[in-house]
Amino acid sequence: MKFNLLFFVRLLVRHVGLLVAMPIILASLVFYMTRDEPKIYNSKARVYTGIATGSNIELENTKIDFRATNTAYDNLLNLIKARTTIEIVGLKLFAQHMALDSADIKIISHEKFAQLMQDVPDEVKQLVVKGDTQKTYENFVGLKESNHTNYIYKLINLDHPDYSIEKILGRIGLRRISNSDFVDIDFESEDPAICQNTLLILCETFVQLNADIKVNQSDAVVKYFQGQLNKSTDHLHEAEDELLDFNRTNNIINYYEQTKHIAAEKEEFEIKFFEVLRNFHASKAVLSVLESKLETHDRKRISSQSIMEIRKELSTLNFEVSMKSLGLKKDSLEREDDAKDVAKKMQRIKALEQKLAAHIDTLYTTDYSTKSVASTSVLADWLQKTIEYEGYGAQLKVMEEKRKEFESLYQEFSPLGATMKRLERKIDIAEREYLSLLHSLGLAKLRQQNVELKSNIKLTEVPFFPISPKPSKRMLLVIVAAMVGFVLVAASILVLELLDGNINTAKRAEDKIDLKVSSIFPVISAKNKKLDYSYLQNKAVNAISRNVILNQFKKEKEDVPVVNMLFSTQENEGKTFICKHLIEKLCELDYKVLHVTYDEEDLGLTGDYYHKVQYEISDKLYRISKVNEFDEEHTIEDFNVFDFVILEIPSIIKNPFPVKLASTMDYTFLVTRANRAWSEADKNALELFNEATTGPEPTIILNGVKVLEMETVVGDLPKKRSLIRSWIKKIVQFRFFTKQTVA
């Protein structure tokens, strides 16, 4: 039988009683159990979050980050369903109810209030402050946190229908409306007042918790940056004070300008120094040349004591003038005094120069005639160069002092520069740190304001007081129970059918036994009046007899009977039943049949076409090698008068069988029931039998198959069907255009 749609329909129809009874039982059970189902009231609140499109102070950041937005919504929804939130809601609701003097239908029903007053112990009632819900709540919180065995702790953490965390969580429904900024919050309860008030407390609680979390986070950041900024300000002030003390200690007004000025003066001084040095050496060289041109007595005269004193005084004055002219002192008053002193000394210098010149002129006028004009010219040049030489010598001495002063300044300012750089770098780092922290503080405050704007969740739809309960799901549950019952039974039937280890069908018989099926015989049932079992039985017998008759034409010797052996591996397989109908059919066709059997049952057949030989089951069967040996009384004179010999032997597992005779059989048939499994013992016994036989391989006669399996032999079963049933069968088999005739 094929596992098609028709097979499944027929399988379910065969168990239609169970398929109908089980859904009815389950549906009735659910209907009975839900007879006292309480009414459920539902209320809804809608809040505006402003997470996606709300106000934003950060004008530069106007892009919407969908990932961040979804994360923010997840955080908000998780906060609503957080254990801490629900615990606060349950405790506040309990405090609200306990603070009442009597039941208020806007807060709690009379039945609920009466039950509550009956359940709450006196120690908890003593904590209640009538009319003051907040104070009562605070007292309850103190009791709850005192230990884990008190009434309040158990009330919140166990399974109270109105105040426990688990029950409240199970009745909350959260849903974001598309991609908007709105979130819907649903709540269900058996009491409409509790439904509304629980939702109101929930909205108030999570809005406050959300604001606290956001503001506390931003406040912590602002406080951190404010503290760091104060520390940075102190560091900056310390660094600036250190630089100020350094400048005061070293008399520095502007280090870089001062060093620049000193460097410029040093450069200018070096130029003047080398110029004075060059002029000094030049005048010295010229003076030496001039002295070499003078006569010896001239050299003695210019080296006289009076002239040397004048030169010495002149040199001293030039040195003093140079010292005061180079401005070694910085004070303005001193400079003014030096200027006056320089003016006086310059007058003295001019007087000495004139005196020296006059002295030289007088000296040569008295000693020489007019012929010595050349000597007088040389002497005049010598006088001029002597004055220059003395002046440059004095300037050179002063510049040497000035040079030492510059070296002293450089030695003083060089380490000051490194220290100044270090102090300025320290100030720069402190200033950068200060500015960075100041910028971060500004951003933190901006973020704080932005968070305060975004955390301002508003309740746009206040929870309403439900006046009508939700539609009951009782009928739906009943229908679902019936459907579940049907599906479970149908699935169980199908699984059991698929897992059935019995032979059942011809196809499975060939697969399990590894032999071909020659015929099948249906199980006869008197319950089904619609089927023509005589027709099916006749068709099955015809199929078996047809195989036996066709085997006669295949025999080489026509004057000897065709010996057909029917055997089985187990008892009660129906060999005698098959033999009876087969022999009846052969006799009807005027064939002479010899029935050799161990069964004492009388088949009720008479006439010349049938003859029966009965034998006993014993070990003698092993020695039988010919069919005539079964006729121990020699009742048959000539076996060749028979057309067929039907040999029936007992089950080969529990009884002996004629091994020698089996090897001479023309045809053998294995009779087995369809409603049993093919065991390992059956397999081993069949293998032993096949080893004993040398003739054709046995074929199977499958006995007791289900009537529907007969469709593989006779087509549609001879059964009275209504027009509707015929159409249903065609639809199930997808045979929409099948005709009964050619036309």
Short mmCIF file of N, CA, C and O in Angstrom, two decimals, residues 47-54 64-81 174 176 180-183 206 210-211 213-214 217 447 450-451 454-455 457:
data_model
loop_
_atom_site.label_atom_id
_atom_site.label_comp_id
_atom_site.label_asym_id
_atom_site.label_seq_id
_atom_site.Cartn_x
_atom_site.Cartn_y
_atom_site.Cartn_z
N VAL A 47 3.37 57.19 26.59
CA VAL A 47 4.37 58.18 27.02
C VAL A 47 5.16 58.66 25.81
O VAL A 47 5.41 57.90 24.86
N TYR A 48 5.54 59.93 25.87
CA TYR A 48 6.39 60.53 24.84
C TYR A 48 7.82 60.58 25.38
O TYR A 48 8.08 61.21 26.41
N THR A 49 8.73 59.91 24.68
CA THR A 49 10.12 59.81 25.16
C THR A 49 11.01 60.90 24.61
O THR A 49 11.93 61.36 25.29
N GLY A 50 10.78 61.32 23.37
CA GLY A 50 11.64 62.34 22.76
C GLY A 50 13.04 61.85 22.46
O GLY A 50 13.95 62.65 22.23
N ILE A 51 13.25 60.53 22.44
CA ILE A 51 14.59 59.99 22.23
C ILE A 51 15.05 60.22 20.79
O ILE A 51 16.19 60.60 20.54
N ALA A 52 14.16 59.98 19.84
CA ALA A 52 14.56 60.05 18.43
C ALA A 52 14.53 61.48 17.88
O ALA A 52 15.47 61.92 17.22
N THR A 53 13.46 62.22 18.17
CA THR A 53 13.30 63.54 17.54
C THR A 53 13.09 64.65 18.55
O THR A 53 12.56 65.70 18.20
N GLY A 54 13.48 64.45 19.81
CA GLY A 54 13.27 65.46 20.83
C GLY A 54 14.22 66.63 20.71
O GLY A 54 15.09 66.68 19.82
N ILE A 64 20.61 61.74 13.13
CA ILE A 64 19.95 60.76 13.99
C ILE A 64 20.72 59.45 13.90
O ILE A 64 20.87 58.87 12.82
N ASP A 65 21.21 58.99 15.04
CA ASP A 65 21.92 57.71 15.11
C ASP A 65 20.90 56.64 15.48
O ASP A 65 20.46 56.53 16.62
N PHE A 66 20.49 55.85 14.46
CA PHE A 66 19.44 54.87 14.69
C PHE A 66 19.87 53.79 15.67
O PHE A 66 19.07 53.29 16.46
N ARG A 67 21.15 53.44 15.62
CA ARG A 67 21.63 52.42 16.55
C ARG A 67 21.57 52.93 17.98
O ARG A 67 21.12 52.22 18.89
N ALA A 68 22.02 54.17 18.17
CA ALA A 68 21.97 54.76 19.51
C ALA A 68 20.52 54.94 19.96
O ALA A 68 20.19 54.75 21.14
N THR A 69 19.65 55.30 19.02
CA THR A 69 18.22 55.47 19.37
C THR A 69 17.61 54.15 19.81
O THR A 69 16.90 54.09 20.82
N ASN A 70 17.90 53.08 19.06
CA ASN A 70 17.36 51.76 19.45
C ASN A 70 17.92 51.31 20.80
O ASN A 70 17.20 50.71 21.60
N THR A 71 19.19 51.61 21.03
CA THR A 71 19.78 51.26 22.33
C THR A 71 19.10 52.02 23.45
O THR A 71 18.83 51.47 24.53
N ALA A 72 18.82 53.31 23.20
CA ALA A 72 18.14 54.12 24.22
C ALA A 72 16.75 53.57 24.52
O ALA A 72 16.32 53.52 25.68
N TYR A 73 16.03 53.14 23.47
CA TYR A 73 14.71 52.56 23.69
C TYR A 73 14.80 51.24 24.44
O TYR A 73 13.99 50.94 25.33
N ASP A 74 15.80 50.42 24.10
CA ASP A 74 15.99 49.17 24.83
C ASP A 74 16.27 49.43 26.31
O ASP A 74 15.76 48.73 27.19
N ASN A 75 17.10 50.43 26.56
CA ASN A 75 17.40 50.78 27.95
C ASN A 75 16.14 51.22 28.70
O ASN A 75 15.92 50.84 29.86
N LEU A 76 15.31 52.02 28.01
CA LEU A 76 14.09 52.51 28.65
C LEU A 76 13.12 51.37 28.94
O LEU A 76 12.57 51.27 30.04
N LEU A 77 12.94 50.47 27.96
CA LEU A 77 12.02 49.35 28.15
C LEU A 77 12.52 48.40 29.22
O LEU A 77 11.73 47.86 30.02
N ASN A 78 13.84 48.19 29.26
CA ASN A 78 14.40 47.34 30.31
C ASN A 78 14.27 47.99 31.68
O ASN A 78 14.08 47.29 32.69
N LEU A 79 14.37 49.31 31.72
CA LEU A 79 14.19 50.01 33.00
C LEU A 79 12.76 49.85 33.50
O LEU A 79 12.53 49.67 34.70
N ILE A 80 11.79 49.91 32.58
CA ILE A 80 10.38 49.76 32.98
C ILE A 80 10.14 48.38 33.59
O ILE A 80 9.43 48.25 34.59
N LYS A 81 10.77 47.35 33.01
CA LYS A 81 10.55 45.99 33.49
C LYS A 81 11.63 45.53 34.46
O LYS A 81 11.73 44.33 34.76
N LEU A 174 4.65 46.06 26.79
CA LEU A 174 5.37 47.23 26.28
C LEU A 174 5.44 47.16 24.77
O LEU A 174 5.68 46.08 24.20
N ARG A 176 6.71 49.82 21.38
CA ARG A 176 7.04 51.10 20.75
C ARG A 176 6.20 51.24 19.48
O ARG A 176 6.11 50.31 18.67
N SER A 180 8.31 55.82 16.04
CA SER A 180 8.01 57.12 16.66
C SER A 180 8.67 57.22 18.04
O SER A 180 9.39 56.33 18.48
N ASP A 181 8.40 58.35 18.71
CA ASP A 181 8.91 58.59 20.05
C ASP A 181 7.93 58.13 21.13
O ASP A 181 8.17 58.38 22.32
N PHE A 182 6.84 57.47 20.73
CA PHE A 182 5.81 57.06 21.69
C PHE A 182 5.97 55.59 22.07
O PHE A 182 6.33 54.75 21.23
N VAL A 183 5.69 55.30 23.33
CA VAL A 183 5.71 53.94 23.85
C VAL A 183 4.40 53.69 24.58
O VAL A 183 3.98 54.50 25.41
N PHE A 206 8.95 54.90 36.83
CA PHE A 206 10.03 54.75 35.85
C PHE A 206 10.45 56.10 35.27
O PHE A 206 11.62 56.27 34.90
N ASN A 210 14.27 57.10 35.50
CA ASN A 210 15.00 57.46 34.29
C ASN A 210 15.67 58.83 34.42
O ASN A 210 16.84 59.00 34.06
N ALA A 211 14.92 59.79 34.98
CA ALA A 211 15.49 61.13 35.18
C ALA A 211 16.66 61.09 36.16
O ALA A 211 17.69 61.73 35.94
N ILE A 213 18.67 58.58 36.85
CA ILE A 213 19.84 57.93 36.25
C ILE A 213 20.56 58.87 35.31
O ILE A 213 21.78 59.04 35.37
N LYS A 214 19.79 59.53 34.41
CA LYS A 214 20.41 60.42 33.42
C LYS A 214 21.06 61.62 34.09
O LYS A 214 22.21 61.97 33.80
N GLN A 217 24.16 60.75 36.17
CA GLN A 217 25.32 60.48 35.32
C GLN A 217 25.96 61.78 34.86
O GLN A 217 27.17 61.96 34.94
N ARG A 447 26.08 68.81 27.76
CA ARG A 447 25.50 67.46 27.76
C ARG A 447 24.48 67.31 28.88
O ARG A 447 23.44 66.67 28.72
N ASN A 450 21.37 68.89 27.84
CA ASN A 450 20.75 68.09 26.79
C ASN A 450 20.08 66.85 27.38
O ASN A 450 18.98 66.47 26.99
N VAL A 451 20.76 66.21 28.36
CA VAL A 451 20.20 65.03 29.01
C VAL A 451 18.93 65.40 29.77
O VAL A 451 17.95 64.66 29.78
N LYS A 454 16.20 65.61 27.30
CA LYS A 454 15.77 64.32 26.75
C LYS A 454 15.17 63.39 27.79
O LYS A 454 14.43 62.49 27.46
N SER A 455 15.56 63.56 29.05
CA SER A 455 15.03 62.70 30.10
C SER A 455 13.67 63.17 30.60
O SER A 455 13.10 62.57 31.51
N ILE A 457 10.52 62.74 30.16
CA ILE A 457 9.48 61.90 29.56
C ILE A 457 8.11 62.39 30.02
O ILE A 457 7.90 62.64 31.21
#
